[in-house]
Coordinates of C-alpha atoms and ligand atoms in Angstrom, one line a residue:
X1 CA 79.9 28.0 -28.1
X2 CA 77.0 27.7 -25.7
X3 CA 73.8 29.4 -26.6
X4 CA 72.7 29.6 -23.0
X5 CA 72.0 33.1 -21.8
X6 CA 74.6 34.7 -19.6
X7 CA 73.9 36.2 -16.2
X8 CA 76.5 38.2 -14.1
X9 CA 76.1 38.3 -10.3
X10 CA 77.8 40.9 -8.3
X11 CA 77.8 38.6 -5.2
X12 CA 77.4 34.9 -4.5
X13 CA 73.8 34.1 -3.5
X14 CA 72.6 31.4 -1.1
X15 CA 73.0 27.9 -2.6
X16 CA 69.4 27.2 -3.4
X17 CA 69.3 30.4 -5.5
X18 CA 72.6 29.7 -7.2
X19 CA 71.4 26.2 -8.1
X20 CA 68.2 27.5 -9.7
X21 CA 70.0 30.1 -11.7
X22 CA 72.7 27.7 -12.9
X23 CA 70.1 25.2 -14.0
X24 CA 68.9 27.9 -16.5
X25 CA 71.8 30.1 -17.5
X26 CA 75.6 30.4 -17.7
X27 CA 76.5 32.2 -14.5
X28 CA 79.5 34.2 -13.6
X29 CA 80.0 35.7 -10.1
X30 CA 82.1 38.6 -8.8
X31 CA 84.2 36.8 -6.2
X32 CA 84.6 39.5 -3.6
X33 CA 82.5 40.9 -0.7
X34 CA 83.0 44.5 -1.8
X35 CA 81.2 45.8 -4.9
X36 CA 82.8 45.3 -8.3
X37 CA 84.4 48.4 -9.9
X38 CA 82.4 50.4 -12.4
X39 CA 84.7 49.5 -15.3
X40 CA 84.0 45.8 -14.7
X41 CA 80.2 46.4 -14.5
X42 CA 80.3 48.2 -17.8
X43 CA 82.3 45.4 -19.4
X44 CA 79.8 42.8 -18.2
X45 CA 76.8 44.9 -19.4
X46 CA 78.3 44.7 -22.8
X47 CA 78.7 40.9 -22.7
X48 CA 75.9 39.4 -20.7
X49 CA 72.1 39.1 -20.9
X50 CA 71.2 40.0 -17.3
X51 CA 72.7 41.3 -14.1
X52 CA 71.8 40.4 -10.6
X53 CA 73.0 43.0 -8.1
X54 CA 72.8 44.4 -4.6
X55 CA 72.0 47.9 -3.3
X56 CA 75.7 48.6 -2.9
X57 CA 76.2 48.7 -6.7
X58 CA 75.8 52.1 -8.4
X59 CA 74.1 51.4 -11.6
X60 CA 74.1 54.9 -13.1
X61 CA 73.4 56.1 -16.6
X62 CA 77.0 55.4 -17.6
X63 CA 76.8 51.8 -16.6
X64 CA 73.4 51.3 -18.2
X65 CA 74.5 52.9 -21.4
X66 CA 77.3 50.4 -21.7
X67 CA 74.8 47.6 -22.1
X68 CA 74.9 45.7 -25.4
X69 CA 71.7 45.2 -27.5
X70 CA 71.4 41.6 -26.0
X71 CA 71.1 42.9 -22.4
X72 CA 67.6 42.6 -21.1
X73 CA 67.4 43.2 -17.3
X74 CA 68.7 44.1 -13.9
X75 CA 67.4 42.1 -11.0
X76 CA 68.1 43.8 -7.6
X77 CA 68.2 41.7 -4.5
X78 CA 66.5 44.3 -2.3
X79 CA 63.3 46.2 -2.1
X80 CA 64.8 49.6 -2.4
X81 CA 66.4 50.5 -5.8
X82 CA 67.7 54.1 -5.4
X83 CA 71.1 52.8 -6.5
X84 CA 69.7 52.3 -10.1
X85 CA 69.0 55.0 -12.6
X86 CA 65.5 53.8 -13.5
X87 CA 64.9 56.4 -16.1
X88 CA 68.1 55.5 -18.0
X89 CA 67.1 51.8 -17.8
X90 CA 63.6 52.4 -19.1
X91 CA 64.9 54.5 -22.0
X92 CA 67.2 51.7 -23.0
X93 CA 64.5 49.0 -22.8
X94 CA 66.1 47.4 -19.7
X95 CA 63.8 45.7 -17.2
X96 CA 64.5 46.4 -13.6
X97 CA 63.1 44.2 -10.8
X98 CA 63.2 44.2 -7.0
X99 CA 62.2 41.9 -4.1
X100 CA 59.2 43.4 -2.3
X101 CA 57.0 41.6 0.2
X102 CA 59.3 38.8 1.3
X103 CA 61.2 41.1 3.6
X104 CA 58.4 43.1 5.0
X105 CA 57.8 41.2 8.3
X106 CA 61.5 40.6 8.9
X107 CA 62.3 44.3 8.4
X108 CA 59.5 45.3 10.7
X109 CA 60.7 42.9 13.4
X110 CA 64.1 44.6 13.2
X111 CA 62.7 48.1 13.2
X112 CA 60.7 47.3 16.3
X113 CA 63.7 45.5 17.9
X114 CA 65.8 48.6 17.3
X115 CA 63.1 50.8 18.7
X116 CA 63.0 48.7 21.9
X117 CA 66.8 48.5 22.1
X118 CA 67.1 52.3 21.8
X119 CA 64.3 53.0 24.3
X120 CA 65.7 50.5 26.9
X121 CA 69.4 51.2 26.1
X122 CA 70.1 47.5 25.5
X123 CA 73.4 48.0 23.5
X124 CA 74.6 50.5 26.1
X125 CA 73.7 48.1 28.9
X126 CA 75.7 45.3 27.2
X127 CA 78.7 47.6 27.0
X128 CA 78.2 48.5 30.6
X129 CA 78.3 45.0 31.8
X130 CA 81.2 43.9 29.6
X131 CA 83.4 46.9 30.5
X132 CA 83.2 46.2 34.3
X133 CA 81.1 49.4 35.0
X134 CA 78.5 47.3 36.9
X135 CA 79.6 47.7 40.5
X136 CA 76.5 47.9 42.7
X137 CA 74.2 44.9 42.8
X138 CA 71.1 46.7 41.7
X139 CA 70.7 50.4 40.9
X140 CA 67.4 52.1 41.3
X141 CA 68.5 54.7 38.9
X142 CA 70.8 52.6 36.7
X143 CA 70.5 52.9 32.9
X144 CA 67.0 54.1 32.9
X145 CA 65.1 54.1 29.6
X146 CA 61.8 55.2 28.1
X147 CA 58.6 53.2 28.3
X148 CA 57.3 51.8 25.0
X149 CA 54.0 50.3 26.0
X150 CA 51.1 52.8 25.6
X151 CA 53.3 55.5 24.1
X152 CA 52.8 57.2 20.7
X153 CA 54.6 56.0 17.6
X154 CA 54.9 58.2 14.5
X155 CA 55.4 56.2 11.4
X156 CA 56.7 58.1 8.4
X157 CA 55.9 56.1 5.3
X158 CA 52.9 53.8 5.8
X159 CA 53.6 51.3 3.0
X160 CA 54.1 47.6 3.5
X161 CA 56.9 47.9 6.1
X162 CA 55.4 50.9 7.9
X163 CA 52.1 49.0 8.2
X164 CA 53.8 45.9 9.6
X165 CA 55.5 48.1 12.2
X166 CA 52.1 49.5 13.1
X167 CA 50.8 46.0 13.7
X168 CA 53.6 45.4 16.2
X169 CA 52.9 48.8 17.8
X170 CA 49.2 47.9 18.2
X171 CA 50.3 44.8 20.1
X172 CA 52.2 47.1 22.5
X173 CA 49.0 49.2 23.0
X174 CA 50.7 52.2 21.3
X175 CA 48.9 55.2 19.8
X176 CA 49.7 55.1 16.1
X177 CA 50.2 58.3 14.1
X178 CA 51.4 58.2 10.5
X179 CA 52.4 60.5 7.7
X180 CA 52.7 59.6 4.1
X181 CA 52.1 61.2 0.7
X182 CA 49.1 58.9 0.3
X183 CA 46.5 57.9 2.9
X184 CA 46.4 54.3 4.0
X185 CA 42.8 53.8 4.9
X186 CA 43.2 50.1 5.5
X187 CA 45.8 50.8 8.2
X188 CA 43.4 53.5 9.6
X189 CA 40.5 51.0 9.8
X190 CA 42.3 47.9 10.9
X191 CA 45.0 49.3 13.2
X192 CA 43.4 52.6 14.3
X193 CA 46.3 54.5 12.8
X194 CA 45.7 58.2 12.6
X195 CA 46.8 60.3 9.6
X196 CA 48.5 63.5 10.5
X197 CA 50.7 66.1 8.9
X198 CA 54.5 65.7 9.3
X199 CA 54.7 68.6 11.8
X200 CA 52.0 67.1 14.1
X201 CA 53.6 63.7 13.9
X202 CA 57.0 65.0 14.9
X203 CA 55.6 67.1 17.8
X204 CA 53.4 64.4 19.2
X205 CA 55.3 61.1 18.8
X206 CA 57.5 59.4 21.5
X207 CA 59.0 57.3 18.7
X208 CA 59.5 58.4 15.1
X209 CA 60.3 55.6 12.7
X210 CA 61.2 56.0 9.0
X211 CA 59.9 53.7 6.3
X212 CA 60.1 55.8 3.1
X213 CA 62.1 55.1 0.0
X214 CA 65.1 57.4 -0.8
X215 CA 63.8 60.0 -3.4
X216 CA 64.8 63.6 -4.0
X217 CA 61.8 64.5 -1.9
X218 CA 62.9 62.4 1.1
X219 CA 66.6 63.2 1.1
X220 CA 67.3 64.9 4.5
X221 CA 63.6 64.8 5.3
X222 CA 64.7 64.7 8.9
X223 CA 66.7 67.9 9.2
X224 CA 67.6 70.4 11.9
X225 CA 64.3 72.2 11.7
X226 CA 62.3 69.0 12.0
X227 CA 64.4 67.5 14.8
X228 CA 63.7 70.6 16.7
X229 CA 60.0 69.9 16.5
X230 CA 60.4 66.5 18.2
X231 CA 60.0 65.8 22.0
X232 CA 63.1 66.0 24.1
X233 CA 62.2 62.4 25.3
X234 CA 61.7 61.1 21.7
X235 CA 63.6 58.4 19.9
X236 CA 64.3 58.4 16.2
X237 CA 64.5 55.0 14.4
X238 CA 65.9 54.7 10.9
X239 CA 65.7 51.4 9.0
X240 CA 65.0 53.0 5.6
X241 CA 67.9 54.7 3.9
X242 CA 70.6 56.7 5.6
X243 CA 70.3 60.0 3.6
X244 CA 66.7 60.4 4.7
X245 CA 68.3 61.8 7.9
X246 CA 70.8 64.7 7.9
X247 CA 73.4 63.1 10.2
X248 CA 75.1 66.4 11.1
X249 CA 71.8 67.8 12.3
X250 CA 71.1 64.5 14.2
X251 CA 74.4 64.7 15.9
X252 CA 73.6 68.2 17.2
X253 CA 70.1 67.0 18.3
X254 CA 71.5 64.1 20.3
X255 CA 74.4 65.9 21.7
X256 CA 72.4 69.0 22.8
X257 CA 69.4 67.0 24.0
X258 CA 66.8 68.2 21.5
X259 CA 65.8 64.5 21.3
X260 CA 66.6 61.6 23.6
X261 CA 68.1 58.8 21.4
X262 CA 68.4 57.3 18.0
X263 CA 68.5 53.8 16.6
X264 CA 70.2 53.7 13.2
X265 CA 70.5 50.7 10.9
X266 CA 71.3 52.8 7.8
X267 CA 73.8 55.6 7.3
X268 CA 74.5 58.5 4.9
X269 CA 77.6 56.6 3.8
X270 CA 77.8 52.8 4.1
X271 CA 79.9 51.4 5.7
X272 CA 79.9 54.5 8.0
X273 CA 83.2 55.7 9.1
X274 CA 84.3 54.4 12.5
X275 CA 85.1 58.1 13.2
X276 CA 81.5 59.1 12.6
X277 CA 80.8 61.4 15.6
X278 CA 77.4 59.7 16.0
X279 CA 79.2 56.6 17.1
X280 CA 80.8 58.4 20.0
X281 CA 77.4 59.0 21.6
X282 CA 75.9 56.5 24.0
X283 CA 72.4 57.5 23.0
X284 CA 72.9 56.1 19.5
X285 CA 72.2 52.4 19.0
X286 CA 74.0 51.4 15.8
X287 CA 73.8 48.5 13.3
X288 CA 75.2 47.8 9.8
X289 CA 72.1 47.8 7.5
X290 CA 70.8 44.4 8.6
X291 CA 67.1 45.0 9.0
X292 CA 66.1 42.4 6.4
X293 CA 68.8 40.1 7.5
X294 CA 67.2 36.8 8.8
X295 CA 68.5 33.6 7.3
X296 CA 65.2 32.7 5.8
X297 CA 64.4 36.1 4.4
X298 CA 67.7 36.6 2.7
X299 CA 67.3 33.2 1.0
X300 CA 63.8 34.2 -0.1
X301 CA 65.0 37.5 -1.5
X302 CA 67.7 35.7 -3.5
X303 CA 65.3 33.2 -4.9
X304 CA 62.9 36.0 -5.8
X305 CA 65.6 37.9 -7.6
X306 CA 66.5 34.7 -9.6
X307 CA 62.9 34.1 -10.5
X308 CA 62.6 37.7 -11.7
X309 CA 65.7 37.1 -13.9
X310 CA 64.4 33.9 -15.3
X311 CA 61.2 35.6 -16.3
X312 CA 63.1 38.5 -17.9
X313 CA 65.3 36.2 -19.9
X314 CA 62.4 34.0 -21.0
X315 CA 60.8 37.1 -22.5
X316 CA 58.0 37.3 -19.9
X317 CA 56.8 40.2 -17.7
X318 CA 58.8 39.5 -14.5
X319 CA 56.7 39.4 -11.3
X320 CA 58.3 42.4 -9.6
X321 CA 58.9 44.8 -12.5
X322 CA 59.8 48.2 -11.2
X323 CA 59.7 50.2 -14.4
X324 CA 56.4 49.2 -16.0
X325 CA 56.9 51.8 -18.8
X326 CA 59.7 49.7 -20.2
X327 CA 57.1 47.3 -21.6
X328 CA 56.3 49.9 -24.2
X329 CA 60.0 50.3 -25.1
X330 CA 60.7 46.6 -25.2
X331 CA 57.6 44.4 -25.1
X332 CA 57.9 40.9 -23.7
X333 CA 58.4 38.3 -26.4
X334 CA 56.3 35.5 -24.9
Ligands
GLV401 C1 67.3 46.8 2.0 O1 67.6 47.8 2.5 C2 66.4 46.7 0.9 O2 66.1 47.7 0.3 O3 65.9 45.6 0.6

């Protein structure tokens, strides 16, 4: 029997990352595109030394408690990790890692692209041309959008990605407001971002863009009451996590014209149902959770996840450890 450590992957990774992982460990991969069932995850946790997973896997307490004594770590291929019960992992001495940094600029590119597409109705214009609605040569009042240049952007969550969005906004000569639970003085100094309370941000911004993690305190952060504070001409952009926005309230806001449009890359349930009423609205620009999805970045994320797993299984402190308290429960061995 081989004494190589075993790693289970819930999805195939790009070749470079697979090759690196296979050079070190015995590797088994869930062969489908949909997440593996919970029963299989539990079985694998009993057998293997490490798990590499995506944000679609629900790694709850029950899954974590199924881990055998040999199991050391979970390496998530994403920056967000709200799908993993971190407290349960820490209690059991399981290391959890993520992939921050490498996706910051790519995600900010996409958030800004979605902002521009929403303001200038690009997806709607595409549907308009394809469906044969374009009948007059040039329409003075055809598919009019909102200006972006020189307008006010309100960034909720001024971490790595929020700050990268602010840099793009500065290039568009926008006024930058932000709200976060902590001040970002660097962004204030370097980008001229102004710290305001949430209410002021919602009232004064032409574009509100979300860059917070999903936490109990951010679930439905954008609700009916807060949507009512926004400008009637404002656009809401969400590339963070779907449940940060109350979709029912957003539907009302868009349908009844409390706000002008929304660009949504993330949804309360993913994949969102094709019958989701939001998809019936022309003032919604929709995409399927692809903000970090450039070819180069997805490869970097996979490699980073593999490097984290190698460090975990070599008994080291992995570079992107999320639950630092675990080091007291299970100290590194080298
Ligand atoms: C994607 O949503 C991520 O958290 O990396």
